[in-house]
Amino acid sequence: MTATSPASRPARTNRLIHATSPYLLQHAHNPVDWYPWGPEALAKARKEDKPIFLSIGYSACHWCHVMERESFENEEVAGILNEAFVSIKVDREERPDLDEIYMSATLIYNQGQGGWPMSVFLTPEQKPFFAGTYFPPRSMYGRPGFKELLTTIARLWKEDRPRVLQSSESLTRAVREFGGLQPGGEVLPPDLPSAVADALAEAFDPRTGGMTGGGTNKFPPSLALTLMLRQYHRSVKAGQPRRALLDKIELTLDHMARGGIYDHLGGGICRYSTDVEWLVPHFEKMLYDQALVSGAYIEAFQATRNPRWAAVGRDIFDYVLRDLQSPEGGFYSARDADSEGVEGKFYVWSRKEVLSVLGPRAGELVCSYYDVSDAGNWEGHNILRVQRDAKTVAGLNGVQVGELEAALAEGRRKLFEARERRVPPHRDDKVLTGWNGLMIASLARGGAALGEEKYVQAAGRAADFILKQASDNGRLLRTWRAGRGHTFGYLDDYAFFIEGLLDLYAATFEVRWLEEAVRLNDDLIRHFWDERDGAFFYTADDAEPLLVRTKDSRDGAVPSGNSVALMNLLRLAAMLDRADLRHKAEELMKAFAGTVGRSPFGFDRFLAGLDFYHAPPREVVIVGPIGDEATRALIRAVRQVYDPYRVVMLSDPASPDAARRERLMPLLAGKGLVGGKPAAYVCRNRTCKRPVTDAGELLRELETPD
């Protein structure tokens, strides 16, 4: 939030002033008598027999800001809310459990239409009876005006209570059934991930990649890309490359990196594009997108060795480290879409501005390359994008490609510096454990693949922060801000952070990361596992009782917690030689088999786990001191080869913790140096080939199909 002086600070405050969420704090001076979700608000609704108006959003949400300006800052609207309702404001990022339940109600009530701000009306018993999203102040856009809606609902609550309660019972039943698991019974077959990958490739836009999701919106299809890449890799190993998969992957990566959805000056990726060309983004930058999209680019680089994909991944990482990593090490959540009350104002340019900053010669080259014109390419403004390659642009401007590229590099630097002098979009500086886990995983994998230690170190700092600051007696917390952590973690906090720890171990071979992953995975099973039907609940066994205790299964903006937990179980089972964890993974897959088998789209991360299960991983053990150059050469050889079906472990027989490592990872036992040299053992199902000491020989071994 922008700081205000005591003289200019609004005199009126409500209960949200004590929140840590930037989204709630944005509403702390509304005339609406807001409550945070909690016992006080719920008790007031019961005592005064009033319906609850539940408003759910997040700080980077453009239409949330619009509804606040139009309605929540309006004295007349606030008067109706304060008189007839108990108004509760929730940050969906801090309370994803509430968001999931009441988004289900919204989707059901509106026949599949949902979004934020979410506006749901509840009985004092928390049962929804009416649900929607953004409502304008007066009837327009085919939506009822918010003031009229409030008046109508208040009247119905007083005059036609049976009708309202009947609606609440019906909608509550539907919510409890929504997304329920369909009986399965057996683990799904091994060919399903391949079939889904082919179907995804067929559904991708043949011209600009990706898929539209509701009208013309295109979200970065990170999870689909990584599933398709796995299947392409499998086809290459089988000697029958499915080029159509790779073509659609690279087409999508290419057009996203050219488009306005990608920040060509500062790095980072926006949440989605509002058109099929990837030109006009919804300008907010979410941490989870930086994690997932950078991960897709890095994996594509590993699989193809195309340096362009590595460059995009680095740019996203550098943006995150520059703009979203706190001094304490944790990663902030988002940058807003709006600045100075205008969506995208921080990012767009006029041709005159570019020429003023760069001068006529360099400015003309930059404008030609980045599609900057007097008329603009969006509402009279210009969003930087690349439509033609450097060779074509150089020819059109009568310069050599090298001269153009030098001008572009210098131009980007100067335009970035000029942009930094603008009023920046608001930054949501809360630290969410789950989203940090995603970013830690991507940085650790990317740092290892690129040989960039700074990314691995940044991931380690974030992991240390979560373990120290976003934990309470060993239990993970969901959120931290301004020195305060609160709300015990949900399934995705545990699953995503455990994944990050596993990737940190693979990037550093520091055994402490693996030990923490094991401890937290055991806690996850203890508090979230459904002993009766299998799989993990979204909330812990000692969490606040809500309308329903859900199990997340379908991927959304972030992967399903159960799907990430599935892969964690399988990786840990392989590394620790624990049959109990593999059995848990099987039970989880059986729990979702019916649901996924009937309609497998939207379960990309689950299918990646299923694929891993059916292809027992290659186990690579490297033996030698990690500081020894011969050991490092073997590690580099392993990291050169893209292989998502692999776990890698390190043993240093001379280190003080050698025995501790062997107790944790039994596969290390009995493996030593060969002729006094560091060695690599490549194994499958605990059966190992002859150890190798030469990095080149190891590389050939890893590239050879089984």
PDB file of C-alpha atoms in Angstrom, residues 96 100 220-224 226 287-289 291-293 434-435 437-439 441 445 478 490-497 499 538 551-568 602-609:
ATOM      1  CA  PRO A  96      -7.813 -20.780  -0.172  1.00  0.00           C
ATOM      2  CA  GLU A 100     -12.484 -23.135  -2.945  1.00  0.00           C
ATOM      3  CA  PRO A 220       0.319 -19.755 -20.060  1.00  0.00           C
ATOM      4  CA  PRO A 221      -0.239 -23.540 -20.322  1.00  0.00           C
ATOM      5  CA  SER A 222       2.758 -24.399 -18.134  1.00  0.00           C
ATOM      6  CA  LEU A 223       1.460 -27.704 -16.781  1.00  0.00           C
ATOM      7  CA  ALA A 224       0.306 -28.917 -20.183  1.00  0.00           C
ATOM      8  CA  THR A 226       5.621 -29.973 -19.143  1.00  0.00           C
ATOM      9  CA  LEU A 287       4.651 -15.334  -8.169  1.00  0.00           C
ATOM     10  CA  TYR A 288       3.182 -18.710  -9.111  1.00  0.00           C
ATOM     11  CA  ASP A 289       3.257 -17.821 -12.813  1.00  0.00           C
ATOM     12  CA  ALA A 291       7.624 -20.193 -11.011  1.00  0.00           C
ATOM     13  CA  LEU A 292       5.610 -22.365 -13.395  1.00  0.00           C
ATOM     14  CA  VAL A 293       6.417 -20.536 -16.635  1.00  0.00           C
ATOM     15  CA  GLY A 434       2.921 -22.783  -1.124  1.00  0.00           C
ATOM     16  CA  TRP A 435       3.817 -20.241  -3.788  1.00  0.00           C
ATOM     17  CA  GLY A 437       7.602 -23.726  -2.654  1.00  0.00           C
ATOM     18  CA  LEU A 438       6.846 -23.460  -6.381  1.00  0.00           C
ATOM     19  CA  MET A 439       9.434 -20.709  -6.834  1.00  0.00           C
ATOM     20  CA  ALA A 441      11.578 -25.635  -6.948  1.00  0.00           C
ATOM     21  CA  ARG A 445      16.062 -26.825 -10.919  1.00  0.00           C
ATOM     22  CA  ARG A 478       0.189 -20.400   5.209  1.00  0.00           C
ATOM     23  CA  TYR A 490      -2.979 -26.254   3.683  1.00  0.00           C
ATOM     24  CA  LEU A 491      -2.235 -29.235   1.479  1.00  0.00           C
ATOM     25  CA  ASP A 492      -0.632 -27.159  -1.262  1.00  0.00           C
ATOM     26  CA  ASP A 493       1.625 -25.359   1.230  1.00  0.00           C
ATOM     27  CA  TYR A 494       3.040 -28.700   2.306  1.00  0.00           C
ATOM     28  CA  ALA A 495       3.110 -30.344  -1.117  1.00  0.00           C
ATOM     29  CA  PHE A 496       4.667 -27.406  -2.973  1.00  0.00           C
ATOM     30  CA  PHE A 497       7.230 -26.693  -0.271  1.00  0.00           C
ATOM     31  CA  GLU A 499       8.757 -30.368  -3.781  1.00  0.00           C
ATOM     32  CA  TYR A 538      -7.114 -29.868   1.573  1.00  0.00           C
ATOM     33  CA  LYS A 551      -9.962 -32.844  -1.654  1.00  0.00           C
ATOM     34  CA  ASP A 552      -8.386 -30.868  -4.452  1.00  0.00           C
ATOM     35  CA  SER A 553      -7.648 -32.873  -7.571  1.00  0.00           C
ATOM     36  CA  ARG A 554      -7.920 -30.673 -10.662  1.00  0.00           C
ATOM     37  CA  ASP A 555      -5.148 -28.293 -11.656  1.00  0.00           C
ATOM     38  CA  GLY A 556      -6.005 -24.605 -11.735  1.00  0.00           C
ATOM     39  CA  ALA A 557      -3.716 -21.588 -11.804  1.00  0.00           C
ATOM     40  CA  VAL A 558      -1.433 -23.763  -9.684  1.00  0.00           C
ATOM     41  CA  PRO A 559      -1.202 -27.551  -9.768  1.00  0.00           C
ATOM     42  CA  SER A 560      -3.388 -29.691  -7.555  1.00  0.00           C
ATOM     43  CA  GLY A 561      -1.905 -30.298  -4.126  1.00  0.00           C
ATOM     44  CA  ASN A 562      -2.725 -33.990  -4.346  1.00  0.00           C
ATOM     45  CA  SER A 563      -0.914 -34.266  -7.682  1.00  0.00           C
ATOM     46  CA  VAL A 564       2.243 -32.596  -6.393  1.00  0.00           C
ATOM     47  CA  ALA A 565       2.069 -34.749  -3.262  1.00  0.00           C
ATOM     48  CA  LEU A 566       1.800 -37.811  -5.516  1.00  0.00           C
ATOM     49  CA  MET A 567       5.074 -36.986  -7.239  1.00  0.00           C
ATOM     50  CA  ASN A 568       6.709 -36.213  -3.887  1.00  0.00           C
ATOM     51  CA  GLY A 602      -7.134 -30.543 -16.363  1.00  0.00           C
ATOM     52  CA  PHE A 603      -5.126 -33.175 -14.479  1.00  0.00           C
ATOM     53  CA  ASP A 604      -1.764 -32.585 -16.159  1.00  0.00           C
ATOM     54  CA  ARG A 605       0.352 -32.775 -13.002  1.00  0.00           C
ATOM     55  CA  PHE A 606      -1.497 -35.884 -11.814  1.00  0.00           C
ATOM     56  CA  LEU A 607      -0.782 -37.527 -15.172  1.00  0.00           C
ATOM     57  CA  ALA A 608       2.895 -36.621 -14.814  1.00  0.00           C
ATOM     58  CA  GLY A 609       2.892 -38.496 -11.507  1.00  0.00           C
TER      59      GLY A 609
END
